[in-house]
CSV table of C-alpha atoms in Angstrom, one decimal:
chain,number,residue,atom,x,y,z
A,1,GLY,CA,92.2,63.9,108.4
A,2,ASP,CA,93.0,65.7,105.2
A,3,SER,CA,91.9,64.1,101.6
A,4,VAL,CA,91.8,64.7,98.1
A,5,THR,CA,88.7,63.3,95.6
A,6,GLN,CA,89.5,63.5,92.1
A,7,MET,CA,87.2,62.7,89.2
A,8,GLU,CA,87.5,58.7,88.2
A,9,GLY,CA,88.8,57.9,85.1
A,10,PRO,CA,89.7,57.2,82.1
A,11,VAL,CA,89.0,60.6,80.2
A,12,THR,CA,88.9,59.9,76.4
A,13,LEU,CA,88.3,63.1,74.6
A,14,SER,CA,89.1,64.2,71.3
A,15,GLU,CA,91.8,66.3,70.1
A,16,GLU,CA,91.0,70.1,70.5
A,17,ALA,CA,88.0,69.1,73.0
A,18,PHE,CA,87.3,71.3,76.1
A,19,LEU,CA,89.0,69.5,79.6
A,20,THR,CA,87.7,69.8,82.8
A,21,ILE,CA,89.0,67.3,85.4
A,22,ASN,CA,86.9,68.0,88.8
A,23,CYS,CA,89.4,67.7,92.2
A,24,THR,CA,87.8,68.6,95.7
A,25,TYR,CA,89.5,68.5,98.9
A,26,THR,CA,88.9,68.4,102.9
A,27,ALA,CA,91.6,70.1,105.1
A,28,THR,CA,92.2,71.4,108.5
A,29,GLY,CA,94.2,74.1,108.1
A,30,TYR,CA,95.0,76.2,104.9
A,31,PRO,CA,96.5,74.0,102.3
A,32,SER,CA,98.4,74.7,98.9
A,33,LEU,CA,97.1,72.8,96.0
A,34,PHE,CA,98.7,71.2,92.9
A,35,TRP,CA,98.1,69.5,89.8
A,36,TYR,CA,100.8,66.9,88.9
A,37,VAL,CA,101.0,65.3,85.5
A,38,GLN,CA,102.5,61.7,85.1
A,39,TYR,CA,103.5,60.5,81.3
A,40,PRO,CA,104.0,56.9,80.4
A,41,GLY,CA,107.2,56.0,82.6
A,42,GLU,CA,108.1,58.8,84.1
A,43,GLY,CA,107.7,60.3,87.5
A,44,LEU,CA,105.1,62.9,88.4
A,45,GLN,CA,106.1,66.3,87.5
A,46,LEU,CA,104.3,69.6,88.7
A,47,LEU,CA,101.7,71.1,86.1
A,48,LEU,CA,100.5,74.4,88.4
A,49,LYS,CA,100.1,75.1,91.7
A,50,ALA,CA,97.9,77.7,94.0
A,51,THR,CA,98.9,78.8,97.5
A,52,LYS,CA,95.7,80.9,98.2
A,53,ALA,CA,92.1,81.2,98.0
A,54,ASP,CA,91.3,83.0,94.6
A,55,ASP,CA,94.3,82.0,93.2
A,56,LYS,CA,95.0,80.6,89.6
A,57,GLY,CA,97.5,78.7,88.3
A,58,SER,CA,98.4,77.8,85.0
A,59,ASN,CA,100.9,76.3,82.8
A,60,LYS,CA,100.8,75.2,78.9
A,61,GLY,CA,97.2,75.9,78.4
A,62,PHE,CA,96.0,74.1,81.9
A,63,GLU,CA,94.4,76.2,84.2
A,64,ALA,CA,92.8,75.6,87.9
A,65,THR,CA,91.5,77.5,90.4
A,66,TYR,CA,91.5,77.7,94.5
A,67,ARG,CA,88.0,77.7,95.3
A,68,LYS,CA,88.0,77.9,99.2
A,69,GLU,CA,84.3,78.3,99.3
A,70,THR,CA,83.7,74.8,97.3
A,71,THR,CA,87.1,73.2,98.4
A,72,SER,CA,87.6,72.3,94.6
A,73,PHE,CA,90.8,72.9,92.6
A,74,HIS,CA,89.3,71.7,89.0
A,75,LEU,CA,91.7,71.5,86.3
A,76,GLU,CA,90.6,72.9,82.7
A,77,LYS,CA,92.1,73.2,79.3
A,78,GLY,CA,90.5,74.8,76.5
A,79,SER,CA,91.9,72.6,73.7
A,80,VAL,CA,93.4,69.6,74.4
A,81,GLN,CA,96.2,67.9,72.3
A,82,VAL,CA,97.2,64.5,71.8
A,83,SER,CA,100.3,65.1,73.6
A,84,ASP,CA,97.9,65.9,76.6
A,85,SER,CA,97.7,62.2,77.2
A,86,ALA,CA,98.9,61.2,80.6
A,87,VAL,CA,97.4,60.6,84.1
A,88,TYR,CA,96.5,63.7,86.2
A,89,PHE,CA,97.3,63.8,90.1
A,90,CYS,CA,95.5,66.5,92.2
A,91,ALA,CA,97.3,67.3,95.7
A,92,LEU,CA,97.4,69.2,98.7
A,93,ARG,CA,100.1,70.0,101.0
A,94,ASP,CA,98.7,71.6,104.5
A,95,GLU,CA,100.5,74.2,106.5
A,96,SER,CA,100.1,72.4,109.7
A,97,SER,CA,102.5,69.6,108.5
A,98,ALA,CA,104.7,70.2,105.6
A,99,SER,CA,106.0,67.2,105.5
A,100,LYS,CA,103.1,65.6,104.0
A,101,ILE,CA,101.4,65.9,100.7
A,102,ILE,CA,97.8,64.4,100.2
A,103,PHE,CA,97.6,63.0,96.4
A,104,GLY,CA,94.5,61.9,94.8
A,105,SER,CA,93.7,58.5,93.0
A,106,GLY,CA,94.5,60.0,89.2
A,107,THR,CA,92.7,60.5,86.2
A,108,ARG,CA,94.1,59.0,83.1
A,109,LEU,CA,93.3,61.0,80.2
A,110,SER,CA,93.4,60.2,76.5
A,111,ILE,CA,93.2,62.0,73.7
A,112,ARG,CA,92.3,60.8,70.0
A,113,PRO,CA,93.7,62.6,67.2
B,1,ASN,CA,121.3,69.2,86.9
B,2,ALA,CA,120.1,65.4,87.6
B,3,GLY,CA,116.9,66.3,90.2
B,4,VAL,CA,116.1,63.1,91.8
B,5,THR,CA,117.7,59.7,90.6
B,6,GLN,CA,116.4,56.5,91.4
B,7,THR,CA,118.2,53.1,91.3
B,8,PRO,CA,117.7,50.5,89.9
B,9,LYS,CA,115.1,51.3,87.2
B,10,PHE,CA,114.1,47.6,87.0
B,11,ARG,CA,114.0,44.6,89.4
B,12,VAL,CA,112.8,40.9,89.9
B,13,LEU,CA,113.1,39.2,92.9
B,14,LYS,CA,111.8,35.9,94.3
B,15,THR,CA,109.8,35.7,97.5
B,16,GLY,CA,111.5,36.0,100.5
B,17,GLN,CA,114.7,37.6,98.9
B,18,SER,CA,115.8,41.7,100.3
B,19,MET,CA,116.8,44.6,98.3
B,20,THR,CA,117.5,48.1,98.4
B,21,LEU,CA,116.0,50.8,96.5
B,22,LEU,CA,118.2,54.3,96.0
B,23,CYS,CA,116.9,57.6,96.2
B,24,ALA,CA,119.6,60.5,95.5
B,25,GLN,CA,119.0,64.2,95.2
B,26,ASP,CA,121.4,67.5,94.3
B,27,MET,CA,118.9,70.0,95.3
B,28,ASN,CA,119.9,70.0,99.0
B,29,HIS,CA,116.3,69.4,99.8
B,30,GLU,CA,115.6,68.1,103.5
B,31,TYR,CA,112.6,66.1,102.7
B,32,MET,CA,112.6,63.0,101.4
B,33,TYR,CA,109.7,60.7,100.7
B,34,TRP,CA,109.1,57.1,99.1
B,35,TYR,CA,105.8,56.2,97.5
B,36,ARG,CA,104.3,53.2,96.1
B,37,GLN,CA,102.1,53.6,93.2
B,38,ASP,CA,99.6,51.0,92.1
B,39,PRO,CA,96.8,50.6,89.7
B,40,GLY,CA,93.6,52.1,90.7
B,41,MET,CA,95.2,53.2,94.1
B,42,GLY,CA,97.1,56.7,93.4
B,43,LEU,CA,100.3,57.2,95.3
B,44,ARG,CA,100.6,55.9,98.8
B,45,LEU,CA,103.1,57.0,101.3
B,46,ILE,CA,105.6,54.3,102.6
B,47,HIS,CA,107.8,56.4,104.8
B,48,TYR,CA,109.4,60.0,104.8
B,49,SER,CA,112.3,62.0,106.2
B,50,VAL,CA,112.6,65.6,107.3
B,51,GLY,CA,116.2,65.4,107.6
B,52,GLU,CA,119.4,63.9,107.9
B,53,GLY,CA,119.2,60.9,110.2
B,54,THR,CA,115.6,61.1,111.0
B,55,THR,CA,112.5,59.3,109.2
B,56,ALA,CA,109.1,58.9,109.8
B,57,LYS,CA,106.3,56.1,109.0
B,58,GLY,CA,104.1,57.2,106.4
B,59,GLU,CA,100.2,55.3,105.3
B,60,VAL,CA,102.0,51.6,104.4
B,61,PRO,CA,104.9,51.2,106.3
B,62,ASP,CA,104.9,47.2,106.7
B,63,GLY,CA,107.6,45.3,105.4
B,64,TYR,CA,109.8,48.2,104.6
B,65,ASN,CA,112.7,49.8,106.2
B,66,VAL,CA,114.3,53.4,105.4
B,67,SER,CA,117.5,55.1,106.5
B,68,ARG,CA,119.0,58.5,105.4
B,69,LEU,CA,122.4,58.5,106.5
B,70,LYS,CA,123.2,61.6,104.0
B,71,LYS,CA,120.9,64.3,103.4
B,72,GLN,CA,121.2,63.3,99.5
B,73,ASN,CA,120.1,60.0,99.7
B,74,PHE,CA,117.1,58.4,100.8
B,75,LEU,CA,117.3,54.2,101.5
B,76,LEU,CA,114.2,52.3,100.7
B,77,GLY,CA,114.7,48.5,102.0
B,78,LEU,CA,112.9,45.0,101.5
B,79,GLU,CA,114.1,42.6,104.0
B,80,SER,CA,112.0,39.7,103.2
B,81,ALA,CA,109.8,40.7,99.9
B,82,ALA,CA,106.2,39.5,98.9
B,83,PRO,CA,104.0,39.3,96.1
B,84,SER,CA,102.4,42.4,97.8
B,85,GLN,CA,105.3,44.4,96.9
B,86,THR,CA,105.1,44.2,93.3
B,87,SER,CA,104.8,48.0,92.5
B,88,VAL,CA,106.4,50.9,90.9
B,89,TYR,CA,108.3,52.9,93.8
B,90,PHE,CA,108.8,56.8,93.5
B,91,CYS,CA,111.5,58.7,95.6
B,92,ALA,CA,110.8,62.5,95.9
B,93,SER,CA,112.1,65.8,97.4
B,94,SER,CA,111.3,68.9,98.6
B,95,PRO,CA,113.0,72.2,100.7
B,96,GLN,CA,112.3,73.2,104.0
B,97,GLY,CA,111.4,76.4,105.5
B,98,ALA,CA,109.2,79.4,105.7
B,99,GLY,CA,106.2,78.8,103.1
B,100,SER,CA,107.9,75.0,102.5
B,101,TYR,CA,104.3,73.6,102.0
B,102,ASN,CA,104.0,76.0,99.1
B,103,SER,CA,106.8,73.9,97.5
B,104,PRO,CA,106.1,71.2,95.1
B,105,LEU,CA,107.2,67.8,95.2
B,106,HIS,CA,110.3,67.0,92.9
B,107,PHE,CA,110.0,63.4,91.7
B,108,GLY,CA,112.4,60.4,90.7
B,109,ASN,CA,111.5,58.2,87.7
B,110,GLY,CA,110.5,55.2,89.5
B,111,THR,CA,111.7,51.7,90.2
B,112,ARG,CA,109.2,48.4,89.2
B,113,LEU,CA,109.5,46.3,91.0
B,114,THR,CA,108.1,42.5,90.5
B,115,VAL,CA,108.2,40.0,93.2
B,116,THR,CA,107.5,36.3,91.8
């Protein structure tokens, strides 16, 4: 079945450091890919998405490129801020089963001032 | 614009008690979901619904029941709570239609449930 594997956390970085959180997936169809962010005490919210191969999603300085050849959707940011501290989830939604979304296990990110 | 609203926000139950969690969305979405989030486990799908009057089991449905009597509401019931059901519960919704798999889920802020 479909699955999402993302980088184990927690990840701790200093402010202004470069961030990469790895995400790889397996899917039988042609999924859309998503990154969600969860701030303390809140629900998940969409950070960015990409719906087909080579698409790049971007938002709030974060980027991720849909790489079909490596089945990856790594999240990057050039210069992180303390306010980026949160849990990040990679997810896919397969066109063959639009009623279901598969989530990765989440990566907790902490940024030191 | 409320989005997805969950009630209650917190609840403590004793083993064997029952309760219902309510999820309401005002975006006219067809699809609704209940997830639980446990430390180190990510999100696990309990039940979902693809429309009013329909429900289906997810990954971890045992011990839970759901109902979707109105399109905007999705109820999650625990008939006899167990300590293993201590968790944070999230409701989510998304639209249906062509290209719906491109659509993200919209989440509520969660219900933190403790069963003692």
